[in-house]
Coordinates of C-alpha atoms and ligand atoms in Angstrom, one line a residue:
M1 CA -0.4 -0.3 0.1
A2 CA 1.7 3.3 -1.1
T3 CA 1.9 6.3 1.4
Q4 CA -0.5 9.5 1.0
L5 CA 2.7 11.2 0.2
Q6 CA 3.8 8.5 -2.4
I7 CA 0.2 8.8 -4.1
A8 CA 0.3 12.4 -4.4
R9 CA 3.9 12.3 -5.8
S10 CA 2.3 9.7 -8.7
G11 CA 0.0 12.8 -9.6
T12 CA -2.9 10.8 -8.0
V13 CA -5.9 12.3 -6.0
S14 CA -6.8 9.5 -3.1
D15 CA -10.0 9.2 -1.4
A16 CA -8.7 10.5 2.2
M17 CA -7.3 13.7 -0.2
K18 CA -10.9 14.0 -1.3
S19 CA -12.4 13.6 1.6
V20 CA -10.0 16.6 3.4
A21 CA -10.9 18.4 0.3
R22 CA -15.2 18.4 0.7
A23 CA -14.5 19.0 4.6
E24 CA -12.5 22.0 4.1
N25 CA -14.4 23.1 1.0
V26 CA -10.9 23.4 -1.0
D27 CA -9.8 21.9 -4.3
A28 CA -8.6 18.2 -3.8
E29 CA -5.8 19.2 -6.6
L30 CA -4.6 21.4 -4.0
I31 CA -4.4 19.2 -1.1
R32 CA -2.4 16.9 -3.5
D33 CA -0.2 19.3 -4.6
E34 CA 0.5 20.4 -0.8
I35 CA 1.0 16.8 0.2
A36 CA 3.5 16.3 -2.7
A37 CA 5.7 19.3 -2.0
G38 CA 5.6 18.1 1.9
R39 CA 3.6 21.0 3.3
L40 CA 0.4 19.2 4.3
V41 CA -0.2 15.8 5.5
I42 CA -3.0 13.2 6.1
P43 CA -2.0 11.0 9.3
A44 CA -4.1 8.2 8.3
N45 CA -2.8 4.4 9.1
T46 CA -4.0 2.4 6.0
L47 CA -5.5 0.0 8.9
H48 CA -7.4 2.7 10.6
L49 CA -8.8 3.8 7.5
K50 CA -10.8 0.7 7.5
T51 CA -12.1 1.1 11.1
G52 CA -13.9 4.5 11.1
L53 CA -10.9 7.0 11.1
V54 CA -12.1 10.1 9.0
P55 CA -9.4 11.3 7.6
A56 CA -8.0 14.9 8.6
G57 CA -5.7 17.0 7.0
I58 CA -3.1 19.3 8.6
G59 CA -0.8 22.2 6.9
R60 CA -1.1 25.7 6.3
V61 CA -3.7 25.9 3.6
L62 CA -6.2 24.2 5.8
T63 CA -7.8 25.3 9.1
T64 CA -5.3 24.6 12.2
K65 CA -6.1 21.8 14.0
V66 CA -5.8 21.1 17.5
N67 CA -4.4 17.8 19.0
A68 CA -5.6 16.8 22.6
N69 CA -3.3 14.7 24.9
I70 CA -4.9 12.0 26.9
G71 CA -3.2 9.2 28.7
T72 CA -2.8 7.2 32.0
S73 CA 0.2 7.7 34.4
S74 CA 1.7 5.4 36.7
V75 CA -0.4 6.9 39.4
R76 CA -3.7 6.7 37.9
S77 CA -4.8 4.5 35.2
S78 CA -7.9 3.7 34.4
V79 CA -9.2 2.6 30.6
E80 CA -12.6 4.1 31.2
A81 CA -11.3 7.4 32.8
E82 CA -9.3 7.6 29.1
L83 CA -12.0 6.7 27.1
E84 CA -14.0 9.3 29.4
K85 CA -11.5 12.1 28.1
M86 CA -11.4 11.5 24.5
R87 CA -15.2 11.6 24.5
A88 CA -14.7 15.0 26.4
A89 CA -12.4 15.9 24.1
L90 CA -13.9 15.2 20.5
A91 CA -17.2 16.5 22.0
A92 CA -15.0 20.3 22.4
G93 CA -13.8 19.7 19.0
A94 CA -10.4 18.1 19.1
D95 CA -9.2 17.3 16.1
A96 CA -6.7 14.8 16.8
I97 CA -6.2 12.7 19.7
M98 CA -2.8 11.6 21.7
D99 CA -2.5 8.5 24.0
L100 CA 0.4 9.3 26.2
S101 CA -0.5 6.5 28.6
T102 CA 2.4 5.5 30.6
G103 CA 0.7 3.3 33.3
G104 CA -1.4 0.3 33.2
D105 CA -1.7 -2.2 30.6
L106 CA -0.7 0.0 27.8
D107 CA -2.1 -2.0 24.8
K108 CA -5.4 -2.5 26.0
T109 CA -6.2 1.0 26.6
R110 CA -4.7 2.3 23.2
E111 CA -6.7 -0.5 21.3
A112 CA -9.7 0.6 23.4
L113 CA -9.2 3.9 22.3
L114 CA -8.3 3.5 18.7
A115 CA -11.8 1.2 18.5
E116 CA -13.9 4.5 19.2
C117 CA -11.6 7.3 18.1
P118 CA -12.8 8.9 14.4
V119 CA -9.8 11.3 14.7
P120 CA -6.2 10.9 14.0
F121 CA -4.4 9.0 16.9
G122 CA -1.0 9.6 17.9
T123 CA 1.2 7.7 20.4
V124 CA 5.0 8.5 21.7
P125 CA 6.1 4.5 21.3
I126 CA 9.4 5.0 23.3
Y127 CA 6.8 5.3 26.7
Q128 CA 5.9 1.9 26.1
V129 CA 9.6 0.7 25.2
I130 CA 10.6 1.9 28.9
E131 CA 8.0 0.1 30.7
D132 CA 9.1 -2.6 33.2
R133 CA 12.7 -2.0 31.6
G134 CA 15.7 -0.1 32.4
V135 CA 17.5 2.1 29.8
E136 CA 20.2 -0.9 30.1
D137 CA 18.0 -3.2 28.8
I138 CA 16.9 -1.2 25.6
D139 CA 18.3 -2.1 22.3
A140 CA 17.4 -1.4 18.7
G141 CA 15.6 -5.1 18.5
V142 CA 13.0 -3.8 21.5
I143 CA 12.3 -0.4 19.9
L144 CA 11.4 -1.6 16.6
E145 CA 9.2 -4.1 17.8
T146 CA 7.4 -1.6 19.9
I147 CA 7.1 0.7 16.7
E148 CA 5.8 -2.2 14.4
K149 CA 3.5 -3.1 17.1
Q150 CA 1.7 0.3 17.2
A151 CA 1.2 0.4 14.0
R152 CA -0.4 -2.9 13.5
Q153 CA -2.9 -1.5 15.6
G154 CA -3.7 1.3 13.6
V155 CA -1.9 4.3 15.0
D156 CA -2.0 7.4 12.5
F157 CA 1.0 9.2 14.0
F158 CA 4.4 8.7 16.1
T159 CA 6.1 10.8 18.1
I160 CA 9.8 10.0 17.1
H161 CA 12.7 12.0 19.1
A162 CA 15.4 11.0 16.7
G163 CA 16.6 14.4 16.9
V164 CA 18.1 14.8 19.9
L165 CA 22.0 13.8 19.4
K166 CA 24.6 13.0 21.9
E167 CA 26.3 16.0 20.5
H168 CA 23.3 18.4 22.0
L169 CA 23.5 17.2 25.2
P170 CA 26.7 19.7 26.6
L171 CA 24.5 22.6 24.7
L172 CA 21.9 22.3 27.9
E173 CA 24.5 23.1 30.5
H174 CA 23.0 26.6 30.8
R175 CA 19.4 25.6 30.8
V176 CA 17.1 26.3 33.9
A177 CA 14.9 23.9 33.1
G178 CA 17.0 20.8 31.3
I179 CA 15.3 18.5 29.3
V180 CA 11.6 18.8 29.9
S181 CA 10.3 15.9 27.2
R182 CA 9.9 12.8 28.6
G183 CA 11.0 11.0 25.5
G184 CA 14.0 13.4 25.2
A185 CA 15.1 12.8 28.6
L186 CA 14.8 8.9 28.6
L187 CA 16.9 9.2 25.2
A188 CA 19.4 11.3 26.8
Q189 CA 19.8 8.7 29.8
W190 CA 20.5 5.7 27.2
M191 CA 23.1 7.8 25.0
L192 CA 24.6 8.5 28.5
H193 CA 24.7 5.2 29.6
H194 CA 25.7 3.4 26.5
D195 CA 27.8 6.0 25.8
R196 CA 26.4 5.8 22.3
Q197 CA 24.4 7.9 19.6
N198 CA 20.4 7.9 19.6
P199 CA 19.3 4.9 18.6
L200 CA 16.3 6.3 16.6
Y201 CA 18.7 8.7 14.8
E202 CA 21.2 5.3 14.0
M203 CA 18.1 3.1 13.0
F204 CA 15.8 6.0 11.1
D205 CA 16.0 4.1 7.9
D206 CA 14.4 1.5 9.4
V207 CA 11.7 3.2 11.4
C208 CA 10.8 4.6 8.1
Q209 CA 10.4 1.4 6.3
I210 CA 7.6 0.5 8.9
M211 CA 6.3 4.0 9.1
A212 CA 5.8 3.8 5.3
Q213 CA 4.3 0.1 5.3
Y214 CA 1.3 1.4 7.4
D215 CA 1.4 5.2 6.1
V216 CA 2.0 6.3 9.7
C217 CA 2.9 10.0 9.8
F218 CA 6.4 11.2 11.5
S219 CA 5.6 13.5 14.5
L220 CA 9.4 14.3 14.6
G221 CA 9.5 15.1 18.5
D222 CA 11.2 18.0 19.9
G223 CA 13.0 16.2 22.7
L224 CA 14.9 19.3 23.8
R225 CA 12.2 21.7 23.7
P226 CA 12.4 24.5 26.0
G227 CA 10.5 24.0 29.2
A228 CA 11.2 27.4 30.6
I229 CA 11.1 30.9 29.2
A230 CA 14.5 31.3 30.0
D231 CA 15.5 28.6 27.8
A232 CA 13.3 29.4 24.7
T233 CA 15.3 29.7 21.4
D234 CA 18.6 28.6 22.5
E235 CA 21.4 26.6 21.0
A236 CA 20.1 23.1 21.8
Q237 CA 16.8 23.9 20.6
I238 CA 17.8 25.3 17.3
A239 CA 20.7 22.5 17.2
E240 CA 17.9 19.6 17.3
L241 CA 15.9 21.4 14.9
R242 CA 18.6 21.7 12.3
T243 CA 18.9 17.8 12.9
L244 CA 14.7 17.3 12.3
G245 CA 15.6 19.2 8.8
E246 CA 17.9 16.8 7.7
L247 CA 15.4 14.0 9.1
T248 CA 12.5 15.5 7.7
Q249 CA 14.0 15.3 4.0
R250 CA 15.5 11.3 4.5
A251 CA 11.9 10.3 5.7
Q252 CA 10.2 12.2 3.1
E253 CA 12.3 10.7 0.3
K254 CA 11.3 7.0 1.9
G255 CA 7.9 8.2 1.3
C256 CA 6.8 8.9 4.7
Q257 CA 4.7 12.1 5.5
V258 CA 6.2 14.3 8.4
M259 CA 5.3 16.9 10.8
V260 CA 7.6 18.5 12.8
E261 CA 7.1 19.0 16.9
G262 CA 7.9 22.5 18.4
P263 CA 8.5 24.4 21.9
G264 CA 7.1 24.5 24.6
H265 CA 8.0 27.8 26.3
V266 CA 8.5 30.7 24.4
P267 CA 7.8 34.5 25.3
F268 CA 5.7 36.2 22.9
D269 CA 8.2 38.1 21.0
Q270 CA 10.3 34.9 19.9
I271 CA 7.1 32.9 18.3
Q272 CA 7.3 34.6 15.2
Y273 CA 11.3 33.6 14.9
N274 CA 10.5 30.4 16.2
M275 CA 7.5 29.6 13.4
Q276 CA 9.6 31.1 10.4
I277 CA 13.0 29.3 11.2
Q278 CA 11.0 26.2 11.7
Q279 CA 9.4 26.4 8.0
E280 CA 13.0 27.5 6.8
I281 CA 14.9 24.7 8.1
C282 CA 12.1 21.7 7.7
H283 CA 11.5 22.6 4.3
G284 CA 8.0 23.7 5.1
A285 CA 6.7 20.7 6.9
P286 CA 3.9 20.8 8.7
F287 CA 4.8 22.7 12.5
Y288 CA 2.9 21.0 15.6
V289 CA 3.5 23.3 18.6
L290 CA 3.0 22.6 22.0
G291 CA 0.8 26.0 23.4
P292 CA 3.8 27.7 23.0
L293 CA 3.3 28.7 26.9
V294 CA 4.0 32.9 26.5
T295 CA 4.9 32.9 30.9
D296 CA 5.9 30.4 33.4
I297 CA 4.3 32.3 35.8
A298 CA 0.5 30.8 35.6
P299 CA 0.2 27.3 36.8
G300 CA -3.4 26.5 36.9
Y301 CA -4.2 28.6 33.9
D302 CA -1.5 27.2 31.5
H303 CA -4.7 26.8 29.2
I304 CA -4.3 30.1 28.7
T305 CA -0.9 30.9 28.7
S306 CA -0.4 28.4 25.9
A307 CA -4.0 29.7 23.9
I308 CA -2.2 33.3 24.0
G309 CA 0.9 31.9 22.2
G310 CA -1.1 29.5 20.0
T311 CA -2.7 32.3 18.7
A312 CA 0.4 33.6 17.5
A313 CA 1.8 30.5 16.2
A314 CA -1.2 29.8 14.1
F315 CA -0.7 33.5 12.8
Y316 CA 3.1 32.9 11.9
G317 CA 3.3 29.5 10.7
A318 CA 2.3 26.3 12.6
S319 CA -0.6 24.1 11.4
F320 CA -1.1 22.1 14.2
L321 CA -1.3 23.2 18.2
C322 CA -1.4 20.8 20.8
Y323 CA -3.4 21.7 23.8
V324 CA -2.8 22.3 27.2
T325 CA -4.8 21.9 30.1
P326 CA -5.3 23.9 33.1
R327 CA -3.7 21.2 35.2
E328 CA -0.5 21.3 32.8
H329 CA 3.0 21.1 35.6
L330 CA 0.3 20.1 38.6
G331 CA -1.2 16.8 37.6
L332 CA -3.0 14.4 35.4
P333 CA -5.8 16.0 34.0
D334 CA -9.4 14.9 34.2
A335 CA -12.3 15.2 31.6
E336 CA -13.2 18.7 32.4
D337 CA -9.7 19.9 32.3
V338 CA -9.3 18.2 28.9
R339 CA -12.6 19.8 28.0
A340 CA -11.1 23.4 29.2
G341 CA -8.0 22.7 27.3
V342 CA -9.6 21.9 24.0
I343 CA -12.0 24.8 24.0
A344 CA -8.9 27.7 24.8
S345 CA -6.6 25.8 22.3
K346 CA -9.9 25.8 19.6
I347 CA -10.2 29.7 20.4
A348 CA -6.4 30.2 19.4
A349 CA -6.6 28.1 16.2
H350 CA -10.0 29.8 15.2
A351 CA -8.3 33.7 16.0
G352 CA -5.0 32.6 14.2
D353 CA -7.0 31.5 11.1
L354 CA -9.4 34.7 11.3
A355 CA -6.1 37.2 11.7
R356 CA -4.3 35.6 8.8
G357 CA -7.7 35.8 6.3
L358 CA -8.1 32.2 5.8
K359 CA -11.1 31.9 3.3
G360 CA -14.3 31.6 4.9
V361 CA -13.2 31.3 8.2
A362 CA -14.6 35.0 9.4
E363 CA -18.1 33.8 8.7
R364 CA -18.7 32.3 11.9
D365 CA -17.8 35.4 13.6
R366 CA -20.4 37.3 11.3
R367 CA -23.1 34.9 12.1
L368 CA -22.7 35.1 15.5
S369 CA -22.7 38.7 15.7
T370 CA -25.3 39.1 13.3
A371 CA -27.5 36.6 15.9
R372 CA -25.9 38.8 18.7
A373 CA -27.0 42.1 17.2
N374 CA -30.6 40.9 16.8
L375 CA -30.8 39.5 20.2
D376 CA -31.6 36.2 19.0
W377 CA -29.9 34.2 21.5
A378 CA -30.5 30.5 20.1
A379 CA -28.5 31.6 17.1
H380 CA -26.0 33.2 19.1
L381 CA -25.5 30.6 21.6
G382 CA -25.6 27.6 18.4
E383 CA -22.7 29.5 16.7
S384 CA -20.4 29.6 19.8
L385 CA -17.4 27.5 20.4
D386 CA -18.6 26.0 23.7
P387 CA -22.7 26.3 23.4
Q388 CA -22.8 24.5 26.9
T389 CA -21.3 27.0 28.9
A390 CA -22.6 29.9 26.9
E391 CA -26.4 28.2 27.3
R392 CA -25.6 27.9 31.1
M393 CA -24.5 31.4 31.9
H394 CA -27.1 32.9 29.6
N395 CA -30.2 30.7 31.4
E396 CA -28.5 31.7 34.9
A397 CA -29.0 35.5 33.4
C398 CA -32.4 35.1 32.5
R399 CA -33.4 33.5 35.9
D400 CA -31.6 36.8 37.5
I401 CA -33.8 39.1 35.2
G402 CA -37.2 36.7 35.3
E403 CA -37.3 36.8 31.4
Q404 CA -37.4 33.5 29.1
G405 CA -34.3 32.7 27.2
P406 CA -35.4 33.0 23.7
S407 CA -37.2 36.2 24.0
A408 CA -34.8 38.1 26.3
D409 CA -34.1 41.1 24.8
Y410 CA -31.3 41.9 27.3
C411 CA -29.4 40.5 30.0
S412 CA -28.2 41.1 33.3
M413 CA -24.8 42.5 32.5
C414 CA -26.2 46.1 31.7
G415 CA -29.6 45.4 32.6
Q416 CA -32.9 46.6 30.0
A417 CA -32.4 50.2 30.3
W418 CA -28.6 50.2 29.6
C419 CA -28.7 47.5 27.0
S420 CA -26.8 48.8 23.7
V421 CA -27.7 46.3 21.5
R422 CA -31.3 46.5 22.4
I423 CA -31.0 50.3 22.0
N424 CA -29.6 49.8 18.6
R425 CA -32.1 47.6 17.3
D426 CA -34.8 50.2 18.1
I427 CA -32.5 53.1 17.0
R428 CA -32.4 51.4 13.4
R429 CA -36.2 50.6 13.7
A430 CA -36.9 54.3 14.3
A431 CA -34.1 55.6 11.6
N432 CA -35.7 52.8 9.3
L433 CA -32.6 51.7 8.9
G434 CA -33.1 47.7 9.3
G435 CA -30.6 45.8 11.6
P436 CA -28.0 43.0 10.1
K437 CA -31.1 40.3 9.8
A438 CA -33.1 42.7 7.5
R439 CA -29.8 43.6 5.6
A440 CA -29.0 39.7 5.3
A441 CA -32.4 39.1 3.8
K442 CA -31.7 41.9 1.1
G443 CA -28.4 40.3 0.3
A444 CA -26.5 43.5 1.3
Ligands
LIG1 S1 -27.7 43.8 28.5 FE1 -25.6 44.2 27.5 S2 -24.2 42.5 27.6 FE2 -26.4 42.1 27.8 S3 -27.2 42.0 25.6 FE3 -27.8 44.2 26.3 S4 -25.7 45.0 26.0 FE4 -25.2 43.0 25.5

């Protein structure tokens, strides 16, 4: 079976490409061209495609996508709890799910999640490699077997930390937070213990062969991503990025689809540079960023710090945002944290797409604003990113003012006499101007 990249390069438009084109209202030939150029990926394991995956595209010509990380830990693990989190993420609009489980039965958890996951599903195979094993017992065979096993299960994209090299480790000397990526830290430990190069780098061609066989998309991991504002855009981060650029080309030459992972903690003024340098070094491969978080001082609110960074990232060059939940740095998220994280990241993605003028994106804003100006609460709430929260708040306000939800012509925020929306509507009626509804009806 050929990969989407190989199909695109042969000049053919696949069913998955057609499906993405329909969903995003763009030309299927554009999707094909972008995949062939390595600027767009459709993470779609050929086996998952047969069991309910709805293909999704990730690239700059499409809307920015949002990933939700879920997964057990050694402290808390239950398949049911992870299913609940995945359902919460999907209900909130997550475009992809990553299972980062490190506790309990990893195979069973992954199998249960994949069985009901309609969106691209990713994992970090090195987490399973380390399960019940010390670094001293890990070798190339164990790593390849694990990657192949997960590919056979239908996983659509793998984070592969092949860019952390032995020669990068001395560059970490002056870091405040050192290595914060779990995969990066494990591989650094392995390299130091064995006094050898990163095994994922050394056997990269073998990994490519498995990825191409099932069309699992690479998510080239940034094992040295900055975990503190003070460490942002440092020598270690950029050195690894250069290796990721080289690996992007090598994987694409072998027919594999590739996206590249990025930071992390980055001050707002460095985000544009980070997006541009990745696009340059990695030849336009889709950039998948964690946040980025624009400050370190808001534990408990890191869905907000990351949404600020995510908006700038989406505007300047990222194609895929990994959400961050309010519980980041503090504990394993529950379903409500997952929901809050996805909504925050969806806001960032949409705000970025709106600002870069992506075709059709502003229409939803216009629809919501029109409904708001008409005091059409049903449409106002229905167009919102989180209708559940918006409706709850509106109902609470209606209770305060003693009005029925759909007919209320003001809310508790300003009160009836001060409701500028209601006053505007009256002014328009008096001046016979017609409101947004009337103008829309006239086609103006
Ligand atoms: S009362 Fe204030 S907040 Fe509420 S609908 Fe009117 S203008 Fe908007």
